[in-house]
Coordinates of C-alpha atoms in Angstrom, one line a residue:
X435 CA 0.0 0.0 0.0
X436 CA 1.4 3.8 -1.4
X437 CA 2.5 5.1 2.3
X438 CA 0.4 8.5 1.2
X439 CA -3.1 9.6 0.3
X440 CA -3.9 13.2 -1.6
X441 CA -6.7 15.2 -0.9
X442 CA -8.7 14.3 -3.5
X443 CA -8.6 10.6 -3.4
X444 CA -9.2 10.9 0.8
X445 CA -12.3 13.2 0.2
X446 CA -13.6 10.3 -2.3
X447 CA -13.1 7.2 0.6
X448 CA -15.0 9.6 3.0
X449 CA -17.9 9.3 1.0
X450 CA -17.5 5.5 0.8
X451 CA -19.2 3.1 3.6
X452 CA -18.1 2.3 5.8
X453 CA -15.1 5.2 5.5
X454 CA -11.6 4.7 6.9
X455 CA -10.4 5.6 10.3
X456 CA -9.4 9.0 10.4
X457 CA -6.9 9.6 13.5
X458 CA -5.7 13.3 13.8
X459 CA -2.4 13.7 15.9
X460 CA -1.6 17.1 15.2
X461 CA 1.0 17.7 17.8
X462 CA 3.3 20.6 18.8
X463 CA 7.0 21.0 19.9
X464 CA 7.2 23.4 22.7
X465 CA 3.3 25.0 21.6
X466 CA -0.3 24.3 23.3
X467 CA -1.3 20.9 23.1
X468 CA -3.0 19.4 19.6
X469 CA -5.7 19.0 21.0
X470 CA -6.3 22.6 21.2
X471 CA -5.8 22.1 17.3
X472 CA -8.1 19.3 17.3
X473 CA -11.2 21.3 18.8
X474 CA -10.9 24.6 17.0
X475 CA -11.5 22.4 13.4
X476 CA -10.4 18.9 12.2
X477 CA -11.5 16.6 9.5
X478 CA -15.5 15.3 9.7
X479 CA -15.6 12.2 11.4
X480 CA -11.8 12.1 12.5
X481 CA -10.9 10.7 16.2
X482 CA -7.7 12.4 18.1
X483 CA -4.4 11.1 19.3
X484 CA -2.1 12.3 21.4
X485 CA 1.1 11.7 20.4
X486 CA 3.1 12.2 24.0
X487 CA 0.1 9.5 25.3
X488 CA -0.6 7.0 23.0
X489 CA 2.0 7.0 20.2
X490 CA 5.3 7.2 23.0
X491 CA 5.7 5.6 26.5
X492 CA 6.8 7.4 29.6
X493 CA 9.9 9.4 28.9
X494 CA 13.1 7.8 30.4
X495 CA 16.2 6.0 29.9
X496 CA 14.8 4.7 26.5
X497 CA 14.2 7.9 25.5
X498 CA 11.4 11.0 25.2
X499 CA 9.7 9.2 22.9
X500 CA 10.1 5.7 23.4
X501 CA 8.3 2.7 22.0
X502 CA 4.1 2.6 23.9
X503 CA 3.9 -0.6 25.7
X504 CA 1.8 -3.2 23.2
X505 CA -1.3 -3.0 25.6
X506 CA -1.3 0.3 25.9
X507 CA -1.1 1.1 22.2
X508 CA -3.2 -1.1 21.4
X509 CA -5.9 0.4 24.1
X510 CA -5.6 4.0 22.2
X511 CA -6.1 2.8 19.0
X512 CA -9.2 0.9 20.0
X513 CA -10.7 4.1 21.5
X514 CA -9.8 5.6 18.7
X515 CA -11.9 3.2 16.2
X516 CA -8.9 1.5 15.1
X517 CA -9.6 -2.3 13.8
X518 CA -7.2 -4.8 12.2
X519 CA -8.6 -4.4 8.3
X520 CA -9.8 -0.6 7.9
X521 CA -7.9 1.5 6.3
X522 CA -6.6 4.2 8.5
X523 CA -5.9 7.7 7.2
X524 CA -3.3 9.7 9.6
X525 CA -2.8 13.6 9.0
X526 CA -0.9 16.1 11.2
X527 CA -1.3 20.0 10.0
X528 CA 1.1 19.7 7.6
X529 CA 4.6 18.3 6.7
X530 CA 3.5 14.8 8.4
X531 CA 6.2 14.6 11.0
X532 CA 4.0 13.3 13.9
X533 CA 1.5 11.9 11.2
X534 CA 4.7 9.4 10.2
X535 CA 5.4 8.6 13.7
X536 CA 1.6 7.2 14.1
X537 CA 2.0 5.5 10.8
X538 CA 5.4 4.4 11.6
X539 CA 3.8 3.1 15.1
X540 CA 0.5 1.2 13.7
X541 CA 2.9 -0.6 11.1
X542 CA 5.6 -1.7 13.9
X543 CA 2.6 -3.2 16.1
X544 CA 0.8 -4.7 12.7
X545 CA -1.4 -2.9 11.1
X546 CA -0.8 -3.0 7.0
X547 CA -3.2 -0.5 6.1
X548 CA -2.4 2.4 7.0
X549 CA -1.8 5.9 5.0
X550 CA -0.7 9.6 5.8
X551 CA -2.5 12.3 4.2
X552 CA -0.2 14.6 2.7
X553 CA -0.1 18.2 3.3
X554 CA -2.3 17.5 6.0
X555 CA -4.9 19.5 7.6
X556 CA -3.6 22.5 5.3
X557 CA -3.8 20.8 2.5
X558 CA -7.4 20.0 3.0
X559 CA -8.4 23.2 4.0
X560 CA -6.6 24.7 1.5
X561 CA -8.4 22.6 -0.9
X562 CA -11.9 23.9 0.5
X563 CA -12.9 20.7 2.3
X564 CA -15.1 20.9 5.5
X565 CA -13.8 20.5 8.5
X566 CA -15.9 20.0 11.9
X567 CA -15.7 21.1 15.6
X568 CA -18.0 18.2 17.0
X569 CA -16.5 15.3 19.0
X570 CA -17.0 12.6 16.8
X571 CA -19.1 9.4 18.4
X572 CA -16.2 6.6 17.9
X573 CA -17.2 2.6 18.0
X574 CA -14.5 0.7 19.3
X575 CA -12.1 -1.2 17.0
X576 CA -11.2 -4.6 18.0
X577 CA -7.1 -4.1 17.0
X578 CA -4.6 -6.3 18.0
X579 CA -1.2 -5.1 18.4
X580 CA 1.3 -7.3 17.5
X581 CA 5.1 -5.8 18.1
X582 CA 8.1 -6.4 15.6
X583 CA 6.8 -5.6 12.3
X584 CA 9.0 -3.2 11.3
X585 CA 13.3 -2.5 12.2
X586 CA 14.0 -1.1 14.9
X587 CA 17.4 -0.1 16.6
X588 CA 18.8 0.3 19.7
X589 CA 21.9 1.6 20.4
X590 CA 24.6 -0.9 20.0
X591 CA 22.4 -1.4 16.5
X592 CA 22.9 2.4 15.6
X593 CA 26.6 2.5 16.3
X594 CA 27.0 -0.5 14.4
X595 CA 25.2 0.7 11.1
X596 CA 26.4 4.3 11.6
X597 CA 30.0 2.5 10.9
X598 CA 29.0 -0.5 8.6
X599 CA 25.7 1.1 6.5
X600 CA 24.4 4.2 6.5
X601 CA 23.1 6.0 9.7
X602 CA 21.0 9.8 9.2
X603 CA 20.5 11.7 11.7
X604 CA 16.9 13.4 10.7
X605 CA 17.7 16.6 13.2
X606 CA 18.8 20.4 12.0
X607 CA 22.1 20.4 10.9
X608 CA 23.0 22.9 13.8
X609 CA 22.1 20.0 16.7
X610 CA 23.6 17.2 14.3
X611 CA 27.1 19.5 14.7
X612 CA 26.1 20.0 18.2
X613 CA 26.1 24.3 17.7
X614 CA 22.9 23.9 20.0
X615 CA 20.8 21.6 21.5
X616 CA 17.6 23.0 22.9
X617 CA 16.1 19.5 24.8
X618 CA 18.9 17.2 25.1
X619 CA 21.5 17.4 28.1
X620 CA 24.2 16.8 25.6
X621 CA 24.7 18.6 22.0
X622 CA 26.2 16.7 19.2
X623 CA 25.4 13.3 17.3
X624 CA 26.6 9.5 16.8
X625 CA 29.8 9.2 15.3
X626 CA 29.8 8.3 11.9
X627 CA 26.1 9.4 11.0
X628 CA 25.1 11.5 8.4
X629 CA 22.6 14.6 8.6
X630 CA 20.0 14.9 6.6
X631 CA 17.2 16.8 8.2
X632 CA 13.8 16.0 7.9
X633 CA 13.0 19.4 5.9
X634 CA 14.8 18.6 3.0
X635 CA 11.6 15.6 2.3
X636 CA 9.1 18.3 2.0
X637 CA 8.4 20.9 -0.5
X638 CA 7.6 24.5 1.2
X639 CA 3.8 23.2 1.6
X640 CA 4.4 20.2 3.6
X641 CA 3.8 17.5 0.6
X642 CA 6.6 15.2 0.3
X643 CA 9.1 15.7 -2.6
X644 CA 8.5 12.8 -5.4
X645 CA 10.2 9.7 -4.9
X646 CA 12.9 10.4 -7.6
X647 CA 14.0 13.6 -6.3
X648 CA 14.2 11.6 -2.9
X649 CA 15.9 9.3 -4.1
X650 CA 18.1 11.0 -5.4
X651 CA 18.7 13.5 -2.0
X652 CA 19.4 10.3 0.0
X653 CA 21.8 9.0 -2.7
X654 CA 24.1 11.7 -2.7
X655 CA 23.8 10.7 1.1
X656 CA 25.1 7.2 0.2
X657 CA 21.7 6.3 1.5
X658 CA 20.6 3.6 -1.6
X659 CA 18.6 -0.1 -1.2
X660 CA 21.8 -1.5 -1.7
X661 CA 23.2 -0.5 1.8
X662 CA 21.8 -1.3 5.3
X663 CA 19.9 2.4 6.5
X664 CA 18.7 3.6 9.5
X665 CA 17.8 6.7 10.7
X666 CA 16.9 8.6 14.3
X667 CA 16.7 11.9 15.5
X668 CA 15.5 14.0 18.5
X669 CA 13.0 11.5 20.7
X670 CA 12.2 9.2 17.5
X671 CA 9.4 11.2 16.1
X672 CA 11.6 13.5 13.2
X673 CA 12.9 10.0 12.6
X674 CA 9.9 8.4 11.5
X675 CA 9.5 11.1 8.7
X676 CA 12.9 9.8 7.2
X677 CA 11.6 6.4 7.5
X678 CA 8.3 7.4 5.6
X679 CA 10.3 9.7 2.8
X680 CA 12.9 6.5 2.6
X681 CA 10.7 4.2 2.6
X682 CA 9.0 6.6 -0.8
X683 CA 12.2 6.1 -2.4
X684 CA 11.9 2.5 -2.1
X685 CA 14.8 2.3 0.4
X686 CA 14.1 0.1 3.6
X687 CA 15.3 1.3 6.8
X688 CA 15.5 0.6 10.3
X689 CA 14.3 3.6 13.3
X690 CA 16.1 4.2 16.3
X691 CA 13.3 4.8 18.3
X692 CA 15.3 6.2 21.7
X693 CA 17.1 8.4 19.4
X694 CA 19.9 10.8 20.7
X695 CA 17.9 11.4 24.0
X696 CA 18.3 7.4 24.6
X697 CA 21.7 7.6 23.3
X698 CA 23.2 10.3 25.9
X699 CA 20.9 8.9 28.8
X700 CA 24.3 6.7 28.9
X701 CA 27.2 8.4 29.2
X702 CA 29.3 5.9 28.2
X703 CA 28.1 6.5 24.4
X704 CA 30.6 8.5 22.6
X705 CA 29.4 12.1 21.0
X706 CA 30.9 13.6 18.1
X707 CA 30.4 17.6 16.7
X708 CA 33.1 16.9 13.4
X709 CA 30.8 17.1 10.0
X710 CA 34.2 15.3 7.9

């Protein structure tokens, strides 16, 4: 299944019965809460997740953003309407970072159909869609989450690929050379991983670039299906938008879900600032 779904062909499903699952997860760095987002308009019919709750366990050793236990990710999708053969439809407001890390999530645990709306709530507003205010009625969905069905890293796995594959580090190139670091104790990144920030997969309105142009960004990155790739970021979230725009150039890759706030939880982990 094509990881993405326009406008267009969305408004078209909604029309369908029954429709897909629509799961909004607009979430903000540092701003109010998406649910804020989420009440002031969303699309008809769509159910809200919180990233920070239901996509991520407690922050910790593993990470901000670590892995949701299986139970309790599979409880939030439930609520949410989620069930093991409807297609789900994720959307953020725009540029799909968080809407990747749900679609990265309901893949890991086993769910196949999933897609992310691109552009996302902008792109359907933009388009003159309806959107709603009302708190959607939601039947429970009957999913099953079943861990393991996509790569993941940890960090013996990162080090390893960062020397032997390819290893990007999805963050602004001012944290990758460790300039700043706003959130993490430490600045800096994994030795031997390359930066290629998660910006450069979008075009100025949040859509992803097309396949070959990604393709051919993450080549000159050495990044190619013939290599072993893996990718991590922050907390594991930017991350998952480099999975989603590899995984568009038809290059499979493994997430590092703790990220660099997992990796400098141990201070035995070595942290480079070089860019040679």
């Amino acid at each position: 299944m094509h990881p993405l779904i326009a406008v267009p062909s969305l408004d078209r499903l909604l029309r369908r019965r029954p429709p897909p699952v629509l799961l909004d997860v607009r979430w903000h760095l540092g701003g109010p809460p998406g649910i804020e987002s989420y009440r002031k308009g969303h699309l008809p019919g769509a159910a809200f997740v919180d990233l920070d709750r239901d996509v991520a366990g407690p922050p910790g050793a593993d990470g901000r953003h670590p892995l949701p236990s299986p139970g309790g990710f599979e409880a939030a999708m439930r609520r949410a309407g989620v069930t093991g053969d409807r297609l789900v439809i994720v959307y953020d407001d725009a540029d799909s970072t968080a809407a990747a890390r749900l679609w990265w999530t309901l893949r890991y645990f086993g769910h196949e159909h999933v897609r992310v709306l691109d552009g996302g709530y902008r792109a359907w507003t933009e388009a003159g869609r309806p959107v709603s205010t009302d708190d959607p009625p939601v039947e429970p969905g009957d999913f099953v989450a079943r861990p393991g069905r996509s790569p993941v890293l940890d960090a013996e796995g990162a080090a390893a690929l960062a020397k032997a594959g390819v290893l990007l580090d999805a963050r602004a190139a001012e944290r990758y050379r460790g300039e700043v670091e706003p959130i993490d104790p430490v600045a800096g990144h994994i030795p031997g991983a390359v930066n290629a920030p998660t910006l450069g997969n979008v075009g100025v309105d949040g859509r992803f670039l097309p396949p070959e142009l990604l393709r051919e960004r993450f080549a000159q990155l050495g990044a190619t299906d013939a290599v072993d790739v893996g990718a991590y970021c922050g907390s594991g979230v930017t991350a998952a938008h480099e999975i989603l725009a590899l995984t568009l150039a038809g290059i499979p890759a493994a997430l590092y879900v703790g990220s660099w706030s997992a990796w400098v939880a141990d201070p035995t982990n070595p942290v480079a600032t070089d860019v040679s």
